[in-house]
Amino acid sequence: MRRVAIVGRPNVGKSSLFNRLMGQRVAIVHDQPGVTRDRLAGICKKGPVPFEIIDTGGIGDAPDPDFAEATHTAAQVAIASADLLLFVVDGRAGLTPLDRELAAMLRSGGRQLILIINKIDQEMHEGMSSDFFELGFEEVMTISAAHGRGTHDLLALIGEKLGGTNGEALPEEASAPRLAIVGRPNVGKSSLLNRLLGEERSIVSNIAGTTRDALDVKCELGGNPYVLVDTAGLRHRSRPDTSVEIFSAMRSEESIRRADAGLLVIDAESGVTAQDKRIAGMLQESNKACILLLNKWDLVHKEDGGRASQGEQADVIRQNLFFLDYAPVVCISAKTGQGFSRIFTALESVRSEAETRIGTGELNRFFQNLFEVHPPPSKSGKRFKLLYATQVIPEVQRPFGPPEFLLFVNDEDLITDSYREYLFNRFRERWPFSGLPIRLRLRSRQSRAVQDRKKAGARAAQGEEDSLQMMSATEKEVSVEPPRRPRKPSVRLGGKAQGAKKPPEKNARFKALKKRSGKSKSQLRAPSKNASKSGAKPAKRSSHR
């Protein structure tokens, strides 16, 4: 697929243009210069031809000296891999010396380029763009990324530059599972992403809060396709001191909700902190599959100088995160690559567990045995009863989907919290479902009155549907078949109608006589021999034949 990179100096509206072309808010937009650090990528499907759009950080002017070199390197990588460059300048600020330097640099690269003069919100502001024509670019467009002015013409021009408007089909939606890499700041999430990808895709720094945007990157892990989402570190709510940090936290929380599974990264040196527990709680509340990655394992040692036991450390992690005791713990080192093969093994194990299906008979026998061994306590003179249990199979099955079981009971209000916990723990012991949360949903039996009302409503609805179908069928017949005209009886010589039917009363009389006597119609009409001998007059034949 063809690539289009958005480049320019800081705070000219590159991220706003990226979001406008993507049709959704992906990149963080803020008046503060230097907000974007990593390069963001996405598929633009709004134009005549689909293409990959890349958002880069601002080049030059160094609004953030700590990340100026890394941001510039990421932008250079995007420029080198792009087929078309969108050079964005600020129409309100006018032409600056840095714009001239970037124009010379981009022109020397030999790439196709479109000069985009941004922040021209109205037609009366078109005069502000006159200074930029001295840069000497052939293709110049004035737009307003914030309000969408001129973006339709821009998409048409991009499709023309990339070649072909109808030849390239839209890419199919990827069904690869999404893995969100989450954790508090400076635990090694970006290092883990770069190690998994085998390239420097995300900026890595010892400064906490380096990553701001959520990066979606497609890759293969263990031979299977995945979408890795590198998120910003989640600080405590009282810690973010700028609106950018707040926006980054919001993007990270949204990434957790959209992900199929979460990779929770924990610093092995500092252990589990209060913020780690909060992030783990977010994964649990979202019902997401989870794998705990204990990073920086190469720095952990015992007091005697030997390597610390992974089993012992895993037990400590599970004790601190007792509500995620079902999640597997993998000790890794993103810096050296130690233990990365165990990540692939854990992913495949959790994915296969999500595809496990328990038979209804086995499930009901299991719960029946639990009720016999430990009956539920009575509540308000009544006892909780289980009628039926089954596993819920979703219509759309996604990888790492948590298993859900539906229990039909007499009254869900009769179960106590302790007995609910008892059922859940025994179920987890029988079927561990490693790395997956389990949902046991209760549904009370409906009363007879409610059932009767539902049946009556269903019958009424069915009757209305049948009547509507009959009415529609009648209307269809009337509209399709026109009424037939009555045929006139043909008249033969003599004035008698040909084929005229007999009166209905005579037909009925003949039928009655035939039934009583058992004779045919001709025998009833013909005079009998005895009647002729006795001088009886034969019956007159009807004139109506």
Coordinates of C-alpha atoms in Angstrom, one line a residue:
M1 CA 0.0 0.0 0.0
R2 CA 1.2 3.5 -0.8
R3 CA 2.4 5.7 2.0
V4 CA 1.8 9.4 2.7
A5 CA 3.8 11.2 5.4
I6 CA 2.8 14.5 7.0
V7 CA 5.9 16.6 7.8
G8 CA 6.6 20.1 9.0
R9 CA 7.9 22.2 11.9
P10 CA 6.2 22.0 15.3
N11 CA 2.7 23.3 16.0
V12 CA 1.5 23.8 12.4
G13 CA -1.4 21.3 12.6
K14 CA 0.0 18.0 11.4
S15 CA -1.9 15.9 14.0
S16 CA -5.1 17.8 13.2
L17 CA -4.7 16.9 9.6
F18 CA -3.9 13.3 10.5
N19 CA -7.1 13.0 12.5
R20 CA -9.1 14.7 9.7
L21 CA -7.9 12.2 7.1
M22 CA -8.3 9.3 9.4
G23 CA -11.9 10.3 10.3
Q24 CA -11.3 9.8 14.0
R25 CA -9.3 11.3 16.9
V26 CA -6.1 9.2 17.0
A27 CA -3.3 11.7 17.6
I28 CA -3.4 14.1 20.6
V29 CA -4.0 17.7 19.4
H30 CA -2.8 20.5 21.6
D31 CA -1.6 24.1 21.3
Q32 CA 1.6 23.1 23.0
P33 CA 4.5 22.6 20.5
G34 CA 6.2 19.2 20.4
V35 CA 3.2 17.1 21.6
T36 CA 3.8 14.4 19.0
R37 CA 7.0 12.4 19.4
D38 CA 6.5 8.9 17.9
R39 CA 5.3 8.5 14.4
L40 CA 1.6 7.4 14.1
A41 CA 0.3 5.4 11.2
G42 CA -3.2 4.5 10.0
I43 CA -5.2 3.7 6.9
C44 CA -7.1 6.5 5.2
K45 CA -10.2 5.2 3.3
K46 CA -12.0 8.5 2.7
G47 CA -10.4 9.3 -0.7
P48 CA -10.6 7.7 -4.1
V49 CA -7.7 5.4 -3.3
P50 CA -6.8 4.0 0.1
F51 CA -3.3 4.8 1.5
E52 CA -1.3 4.6 4.7
I53 CA -1.0 8.0 6.4
I54 CA 1.9 8.7 8.8
D55 CA 2.0 11.5 11.3
T56 CA 5.5 12.7 12.4
G57 CA 6.8 14.9 15.1
G58 CA 7.8 18.5 14.4
I59 CA 11.2 18.9 12.8
G60 CA 13.6 21.6 14.1
D61 CA 12.9 24.5 16.6
A62 CA 13.5 22.0 19.4
P63 CA 10.5 22.7 21.6
D64 CA 11.5 19.6 23.7
P65 CA 15.3 19.4 23.8
D66 CA 15.3 16.0 25.5
F67 CA 13.5 14.3 22.5
A68 CA 14.5 16.6 19.6
E69 CA 17.0 14.1 18.2
A70 CA 14.8 11.1 18.6
T71 CA 11.8 12.9 17.1
H72 CA 13.9 14.1 14.1
T73 CA 15.2 10.5 13.5
A74 CA 11.6 9.1 13.5
A75 CA 10.5 11.8 11.0
Q76 CA 13.5 11.0 8.8
V77 CA 12.5 7.3 8.8
A78 CA 8.9 8.2 7.8
I79 CA 10.1 10.5 5.0
A80 CA 12.4 7.8 3.6
S81 CA 9.6 5.2 3.4
A82 CA 6.9 7.6 2.0
D83 CA 5.7 7.8 -1.6
L84 CA 4.2 11.2 -1.1
L85 CA 5.0 14.0 1.4
L86 CA 2.5 16.5 2.7
F87 CA 4.5 19.6 3.8
V88 CA 2.3 21.5 6.2
V89 CA 3.0 25.2 7.0
D90 CA 1.1 27.7 9.2
G91 CA -0.7 30.2 7.1
R92 CA -1.4 32.6 10.0
A93 CA 2.2 32.7 11.1
G94 CA 3.5 33.2 7.6
L95 CA 6.7 31.9 6.0
T96 CA 9.5 31.4 8.5
P97 CA 13.2 30.6 8.0
L98 CA 12.7 27.1 9.3
D99 CA 10.0 26.5 6.6
R100 CA 12.6 27.5 4.0
E101 CA 15.2 25.1 5.4
L102 CA 12.7 22.2 5.5
A103 CA 11.5 23.0 2.0
A104 CA 15.1 22.8 0.7
M105 CA 15.7 19.5 2.6
L106 CA 12.5 17.9 1.3
R107 CA 13.1 19.1 -2.3
S108 CA 16.5 17.4 -2.3
G109 CA 14.9 14.1 -1.4
G110 CA 13.2 13.8 -4.7
R111 CA 9.9 12.7 -3.3
Q112 CA 6.5 13.8 -4.6
L113 CA 5.4 16.7 -2.5
I114 CA 2.2 18.8 -1.9
L115 CA 2.6 22.1 0.0
I116 CA -0.3 22.5 2.4
I117 CA -1.0 25.9 3.9
N118 CA -3.0 25.2 7.0
K119 CA -5.2 27.3 9.2
I120 CA -6.9 29.2 6.3
D121 CA -10.3 28.9 7.9
Q122 CA -12.2 31.2 5.5
E123 CA -11.9 32.4 1.9
M124 CA -11.1 35.9 3.1
H125 CA -7.8 34.5 4.6
E126 CA -6.6 33.3 1.2
G127 CA -4.3 36.3 0.9
M128 CA -2.2 35.0 3.8
S129 CA -0.9 32.2 1.5
S130 CA 0.8 34.5 -1.0
D131 CA 4.2 34.5 0.8
F132 CA 4.5 30.7 0.5
F133 CA 4.5 30.6 -3.3
E134 CA 8.2 31.8 -3.3
L135 CA 9.1 28.2 -2.2
G136 CA 8.6 27.1 -5.8
F137 CA 6.4 24.1 -5.3
E138 CA 4.0 23.2 -8.1
E139 CA 1.2 21.7 -6.0
V140 CA 0.0 24.2 -3.3
M141 CA -3.3 23.9 -1.4
T142 CA -4.9 26.0 1.3
I143 CA -7.0 24.1 3.9
S144 CA -8.2 24.2 7.5
A145 CA -7.6 20.9 9.1
A146 CA -9.5 21.9 12.2
H147 CA -12.7 22.7 10.3
G148 CA -12.3 20.4 7.3
R149 CA -12.1 23.1 4.7
G150 CA -10.4 22.0 1.5
T151 CA -9.7 18.4 2.7
H152 CA -12.0 16.9 0.0
D153 CA -10.0 18.5 -2.8
L154 CA -6.8 17.4 -1.0
L155 CA -7.9 13.8 -1.0
A156 CA -8.7 14.0 -4.7
L157 CA -5.2 15.4 -5.4
I158 CA -3.5 12.7 -3.2
G159 CA -5.4 10.0 -5.2
E160 CA -4.2 11.6 -8.4
K161 CA -0.6 11.8 -7.2
L162 CA -0.5 8.2 -6.0
G163 CA -1.9 7.0 -9.4
G164 CA -5.2 5.4 -10.2
T165 CA -8.5 6.2 -8.6
N166 CA -10.3 2.9 -9.0
G167 CA -7.7 0.3 -9.5
E168 CA -6.7 -0.3 -5.8
A169 CA -9.4 -1.9 -3.6
L170 CA -9.9 -1.2 0.0
P171 CA -7.9 -3.4 2.4
E172 CA -9.8 -6.0 4.3
E173 CA -10.4 -5.3 8.0
A174 CA -7.8 -7.1 10.1
S175 CA -9.1 -9.7 12.4
A176 CA -5.9 -9.9 14.3
P177 CA -6.3 -9.7 18.1
R178 CA -5.2 -6.5 19.8
L179 CA -2.6 -6.6 22.6
A180 CA -2.4 -3.5 24.8
I181 CA 0.9 -3.0 26.5
V182 CA 0.0 -1.2 29.7
G183 CA 1.8 -0.2 32.9
R184 CA 2.9 2.8 34.9
P185 CA 5.5 5.2 33.4
N186 CA 9.1 4.1 32.9
V187 CA 8.6 0.3 33.3
G188 CA 9.9 -0.5 29.8
K189 CA 6.7 -0.7 27.6
S190 CA 8.3 1.0 24.6
S191 CA 11.4 -1.1 24.9
L192 CA 9.2 -4.2 25.0
L193 CA 7.4 -3.0 21.8
N194 CA 10.7 -2.4 20.0
R195 CA 12.1 -5.8 21.0
L196 CA 8.9 -7.6 19.8
L197 CA 9.0 -5.7 16.5
G198 CA 12.8 -6.0 16.0
E199 CA 13.1 -2.3 15.2
E200 CA 13.2 1.1 16.9
R201 CA 9.5 1.9 16.4
S202 CA 8.9 3.8 19.6
I203 CA 11.1 6.4 21.3
V204 CA 12.8 5.0 24.4
S205 CA 14.1 7.2 27.2
N206 CA 14.7 7.1 30.9
I207 CA 12.4 10.1 31.3
A208 CA 9.0 9.0 32.5
G209 CA 6.1 9.9 30.2
T210 CA 8.0 9.7 27.0
T211 CA 5.2 8.0 25.1
R212 CA 2.1 10.1 24.7
D213 CA 0.0 8.7 21.9
A214 CA -1.2 5.1 21.7
L215 CA 0.7 3.4 18.9
D216 CA -1.0 0.6 16.9
V217 CA 1.5 -1.6 15.1
K218 CA 0.8 -4.8 13.2
C219 CA 3.2 -7.7 13.7
E220 CA 3.6 -11.4 13.9
L221 CA 4.3 -13.2 17.2
G222 CA 5.1 -16.9 17.1
G223 CA 3.8 -17.0 13.6
N224 CA 0.4 -15.5 14.4
P225 CA -0.7 -11.9 13.4
Y226 CA -1.3 -9.4 16.2
V227 CA -1.8 -5.7 16.7
L228 CA 0.4 -4.3 19.4
V229 CA -0.7 -1.1 21.1
D230 CA 2.0 0.8 23.0
T231 CA 0.2 3.1 25.5
A232 CA 1.4 6.0 27.6
G233 CA 2.3 5.2 31.2
L234 CA -0.7 5.6 33.6
R235 CA 0.2 7.8 36.5
H236 CA -1.9 8.4 39.6
R237 CA -4.7 10.9 39.0
S238 CA -3.1 13.5 41.2
R239 CA 0.2 13.3 39.3
P240 CA -0.6 14.6 35.8
D241 CA 0.4 18.2 35.7
T242 CA -0.5 19.1 32.1
S243 CA -3.5 18.6 29.9
V244 CA -1.3 16.5 27.6
E245 CA -0.7 14.0 30.3
I246 CA -4.5 13.8 30.9
F247 CA -5.1 13.2 27.3
S248 CA -2.5 10.5 27.2
A249 CA -4.1 8.7 30.1
M250 CA -7.5 8.9 28.4
R251 CA -6.0 7.3 25.3
S252 CA -4.4 4.5 27.4
E253 CA -7.7 3.7 29.1
E254 CA -9.5 3.7 25.8
S255 CA -6.9 1.3 24.4
I256 CA -7.5 -1.1 27.3
R257 CA -11.3 -1.1 26.5
R258 CA -10.6 -1.7 22.8
A259 CA -8.0 -4.5 23.3
D260 CA -8.6 -8.2 23.3
A261 CA -5.9 -8.8 25.9
G262 CA -3.5 -6.8 28.1
L263 CA 0.2 -7.2 28.7
L264 CA 0.7 -5.7 32.1
V265 CA 4.4 -4.7 32.5
I266 CA 5.7 -4.5 36.1
D267 CA 9.2 -3.3 37.1
A268 CA 10.9 -6.3 38.7
E269 CA 13.2 -4.0 40.8
S270 CA 10.5 -2.0 42.5
G271 CA 7.8 -4.8 42.6
V272 CA 4.1 -4.2 42.6
T273 CA 3.1 -0.7 43.5
A274 CA -0.3 0.9 44.2
Q275 CA -0.5 2.2 40.7
D276 CA 0.2 -1.3 39.3
K277 CA -2.8 -2.5 41.3
R278 CA -5.0 0.2 39.9
I279 CA -4.0 -0.7 36.3
A280 CA -4.6 -4.3 37.0
G281 CA -8.0 -3.4 38.4
M282 CA -8.8 -1.7 35.1
L283 CA -8.0 -4.9 33.2
Q284 CA -10.2 -6.9 35.6
E285 CA -13.1 -4.5 35.4
S286 CA -12.9 -4.5 31.6
N287 CA -13.0 -8.4 31.5
K288 CA -9.8 -8.6 29.5
A289 CA -7.4 -11.5 29.2
C290 CA -4.2 -10.6 31.0
I291 CA -0.5 -11.7 31.1
L292 CA 1.8 -10.3 33.7
L293 CA 5.3 -9.4 32.4
L294 CA 7.9 -8.9 35.0
N295 CA 10.4 -6.7 33.2
K296 CA 14.1 -5.9 34.0
W297 CA 14.6 -9.4 35.3
D298 CA 18.3 -9.2 34.5
L299 CA 18.7 -6.7 37.4
V300 CA 17.1 -8.9 40.0
H301 CA 19.3 -11.0 42.2
K302 CA 19.3 -12.8 45.5
E303 CA 21.3 -11.6 48.5
D304 CA 23.9 -14.3 47.9
G305 CA 24.5 -13.1 44.4
G306 CA 22.7 -15.8 42.6
R307 CA 19.8 -15.4 40.1
A308 CA 16.4 -15.0 41.9
S309 CA 13.9 -17.8 41.5
Q310 CA 11.2 -17.0 38.9
G311 CA 8.7 -19.3 40.7
E312 CA 9.2 -17.4 44.0
Q313 CA 8.9 -14.0 42.4
A314 CA 5.8 -15.2 40.5
D315 CA 4.2 -16.2 43.8
V316 CA 5.0 -12.8 45.3
I317 CA 3.3 -11.1 42.4
R318 CA 0.2 -13.2 42.6
Q319 CA -0.1 -12.5 46.3
N320 CA 0.0 -8.7 45.7
L321 CA -2.3 -9.0 42.7
F322 CA -4.6 -11.6 44.3
F323 CA -7.6 -10.6 42.1
L324 CA -5.5 -11.5 39.0
D325 CA -4.1 -14.7 40.4
Y326 CA -5.3 -16.5 37.3
A327 CA -2.9 -14.5 35.0
P328 CA 0.4 -16.2 34.1
V329 CA 3.6 -14.4 35.2
V330 CA 6.5 -14.2 32.7
C331 CA 9.9 -12.9 33.8
I332 CA 11.6 -11.0 30.9
S333 CA 14.2 -8.5 30.0
A334 CA 13.2 -6.1 27.2
K335 CA 16.8 -4.9 27.1
T336 CA 18.5 -8.2 26.6
G337 CA 15.6 -10.2 25.1
Q338 CA 15.6 -12.8 28.0
G339 CA 12.5 -14.8 28.4
F340 CA 10.7 -13.5 25.2
S341 CA 10.0 -17.0 24.0
R342 CA 7.8 -17.5 27.1
I343 CA 5.7 -14.6 26.0
F344 CA 4.7 -16.4 22.8
T345 CA 4.0 -19.6 24.7
A346 CA 1.8 -17.8 27.3
L347 CA -0.1 -16.1 24.5
E348 CA -0.9 -19.3 22.7
S349 CA -1.9 -21.0 25.9
V350 CA -4.3 -18.3 26.9
R351 CA -5.7 -18.2 23.4
S352 CA -6.4 -21.9 23.3
E353 CA -8.0 -21.7 26.8
A354 CA -10.4 -19.2 25.4
E355 CA -11.6 -21.7 22.8
T356 CA -12.4 -24.3 25.4
R357 CA -16.1 -25.4 25.4
I358 CA -17.6 -27.4 28.3
G359 CA -20.4 -29.7 27.7
T360 CA -23.8 -28.9 29.2
G361 CA -24.1 -32.4 30.8
E362 CA -20.7 -32.2 32.4
L363 CA -21.3 -28.7 33.6
N364 CA -24.6 -29.6 35.3
R365 CA -23.1 -32.7 37.0
F366 CA -20.3 -30.6 38.4
F367 CA -22.7 -28.0 39.9
Q368 CA -25.0 -30.8 41.2
N369 CA -22.1 -32.4 43.0
L370 CA -21.2 -29.0 44.6
F371 CA -24.7 -28.5 45.8
E372 CA -24.8 -32.0 47.3
V373 CA -21.4 -31.7 49.1
H374 CA -22.1 -28.2 50.4
P375 CA -25.7 -27.1 50.1
P376 CA -26.4 -23.4 50.0
P377 CA -27.6 -21.7 53.3
S378 CA -31.3 -20.8 53.6
K379 CA -32.3 -17.1 53.4
S380 CA -35.6 -15.8 54.6
G381 CA -36.9 -19.3 54.9
K382 CA -36.1 -20.2 51.3
R383 CA -33.1 -22.0 49.8
F384 CA -31.2 -21.1 46.7
K385 CA -31.6 -23.8 43.9
L386 CA -29.9 -24.3 40.6
L387 CA -32.2 -25.4 37.8
Y388 CA -29.9 -25.5 34.8
A389 CA -26.4 -24.4 33.7
T390 CA -24.9 -23.9 30.3
Q391 CA -22.0 -22.1 28.6
V392 CA -22.9 -19.0 26.5
I393 CA -21.4 -19.1 23.0
P394 CA -21.2 -15.5 21.6
E395 CA -22.4 -14.9 18.0
V396 CA -19.1 -13.1 17.2
Q397 CA -16.2 -14.9 18.7
R398 CA -13.0 -12.9 19.2
P399 CA -9.6 -14.3 20.2
F400 CA -9.0 -14.2 24.0
G401 CA -12.7 -13.9 24.6
P402 CA -13.5 -14.6 28.3
P403 CA -15.7 -17.6 29.0
E404 CA -19.3 -16.9 30.2
F405 CA -21.6 -19.3 31.9
L406 CA -25.4 -18.8 32.5
L407 CA -27.0 -20.4 35.6
F408 CA -30.8 -20.6 35.7
V409 CA -31.9 -20.5 39.3
N410 CA -35.1 -20.2 41.3
D411 CA -34.2 -16.7 42.7
E412 CA -30.8 -15.1 42.4
D413 CA -31.5 -12.9 45.4
L414 CA -31.3 -16.0 47.7
I415 CA -27.6 -16.7 47.0
T416 CA -25.2 -15.3 49.6
D417 CA -21.9 -13.6 48.7
S418 CA -19.9 -16.4 50.5
Y419 CA -21.7 -19.1 48.5
R420 CA -21.2 -17.3 45.3
E421 CA -17.5 -17.1 46.0
Y422 CA -17.5 -20.8 46.9
L423 CA -19.0 -21.7 43.5
F424 CA -16.6 -19.5 41.7
N425 CA -13.5 -20.8 43.4
R426 CA -14.5 -24.5 43.0
F427 CA -15.2 -23.7 39.3
R428 CA -11.8 -22.1 38.9
E429 CA -10.1 -25.1 40.5
R430 CA -11.9 -27.5 38.1
W431 CA -11.4 -25.4 34.9
P432 CA -8.5 -22.9 35.5
F433 CA -8.9 -20.9 32.2
S434 CA -5.4 -19.5 32.7
G435 CA -5.2 -15.8 31.9
L436 CA -8.9 -15.4 31.4
P437 CA -11.6 -13.9 33.7
I438 CA -14.6 -16.1 34.2
R439 CA -18.2 -14.8 34.3
L440 CA -20.9 -16.8 36.2
R441 CA -24.2 -15.1 35.4
L442 CA -27.4 -15.9 37.3
R443 CA -30.9 -15.7 35.8
S444 CA -33.9 -16.1 38.1
R445 CA -36.9 -18.2 37.1
Q446 CA -39.9 -16.2 36.1
S447 CA -43.2 -16.5 38.0
R448 CA -46.2 -18.2 36.4
A449 CA -48.0 -14.9 35.9
V450 CA -45.1 -13.4 34.0
Q451 CA -44.8 -16.5 31.9
D452 CA -48.6 -16.4 31.1
R453 CA -48.3 -12.7 30.2
K454 CA -45.4 -13.4 27.9
K455 CA -47.2 -16.3 26.2
A456 CA -50.4 -14.1 25.7
G457 CA -48.2 -11.4 24.3
A458 CA -46.5 -13.8 21.9
R459 CA -49.8 -15.2 20.7
A460 CA -51.2 -11.7 20.2
A461 CA -48.1 -10.7 18.2
Q462 CA -48.3 -13.9 16.2
G463 CA -52.0 -13.2 15.4
E464 CA -51.2 -9.7 14.3
E465 CA -48.4 -11.0 12.1
D466 CA -50.7 -13.6 10.5
S467 CA -53.4 -11.0 9.9
L468 CA -50.9 -8.6 8.3
Q469 CA -49.6 -11.4 6.1
M470 CA -53.2 -12.2 5.0
M471 CA -53.9 -8.6 4.3
S472 CA -50.7 -8.2 2.3
A473 CA -51.5 -11.4 0.4
T474 CA -55.0 -10.1 -0.4
E475 CA -53.8 -6.8 -1.5
K476 CA -51.3 -8.5 -3.7
E477 CA -53.9 -10.7 -5.4
V478 CA -56.2 -7.7 -5.9
S479 CA -53.4 -5.6 -7.4
V480 CA -52.0 -8.4 -9.6
E481 CA -55.2 -10.1 -10.9
P482 CA -57.7 -7.7 -12.5
P483 CA -61.4 -8.6 -12.0
R484 CA -62.8 -10.8 -14.7
R485 CA -65.9 -9.8 -16.7
P486 CA -68.9 -12.2 -16.6
R487 CA -69.3 -14.3 -19.7
K488 CA -72.5 -14.0 -21.6
P489 CA -74.2 -17.3 -22.3
S490 CA -74.2 -18.3 -25.9
V491 CA -77.7 -18.5 -27.5
R492 CA -78.5 -21.2 -29.9
L493 CA -81.3 -21.4 -32.4
G494 CA -84.7 -21.6 -30.8
G495 CA -83.8 -18.9 -28.2
K496 CA -82.7 -21.3 -25.4
A497 CA -79.4 -20.7 -23.7
Q498 CA -76.7 -23.2 -24.4
G499 CA -75.2 -24.8 -21.3
A500 CA -77.7 -23.1 -18.9
K501 CA -77.7 -24.6 -15.5
K502 CA -80.7 -26.0 -13.7
P503 CA -82.3 -24.1 -10.9
P504 CA -80.6 -24.9 -7.6
E505 CA -83.9 -26.1 -6.0
K506 CA -84.4 -28.9 -8.6
N507 CA -80.9 -30.1 -8.3
A508 CA -81.4 -30.4 -4.6
R509 CA -84.7 -32.3 -5.1
F510 CA -83.0 -34.8 -7.4
K511 CA -80.2 -35.4 -5.0
A512 CA -82.7 -36.0 -2.2
L513 CA -84.7 -38.5 -4.3
K514 CA -81.5 -40.2 -5.4
K515 CA -80.3 -40.6 -1.8
R516 CA -83.6 -42.2 -0.7
S517 CA -84.2 -44.5 -3.6
G518 CA -80.6 -45.3 -4.6
K519 CA -81.5 -44.8 -8.3
S520 CA -79.6 -42.7 -10.8
K521 CA -80.8 -39.4 -12.1
S522 CA -81.9 -41.0 -15.5
Q523 CA -83.9 -43.7 -13.7
L524 CA -85.7 -41.1 -11.7
R525 CA -86.6 -39.2 -14.8
A526 CA -87.7 -42.2 -17.0
P527 CA -91.3 -43.6 -16.4
S528 CA -91.5 -47.0 -15.0
K529 CA -93.1 -50.0 -16.8
N530 CA -95.7 -50.5 -14.0
A531 CA -96.7 -46.9 -14.2
S532 CA -97.4 -47.2 -18.0
K533 CA -99.5 -50.4 -17.6
S534 CA -101.6 -48.9 -14.8
G535 CA -102.4 -45.9 -17.0
A536 CA -100.3 -43.5 -14.9
K537 CA -99.1 -40.6 -16.8
P538 CA -95.4 -40.2 -17.3
A539 CA -93.7 -37.4 -15.5
K540 CA -93.1 -34.3 -17.5
R541 CA -89.5 -33.7 -18.3
S542 CA -88.1 -30.4 -17.2
S543 CA -87.5 -27.9 -19.8
H544 CA -84.3 -26.9 -18.0
R545 CA -81.6 -29.2 -19.0

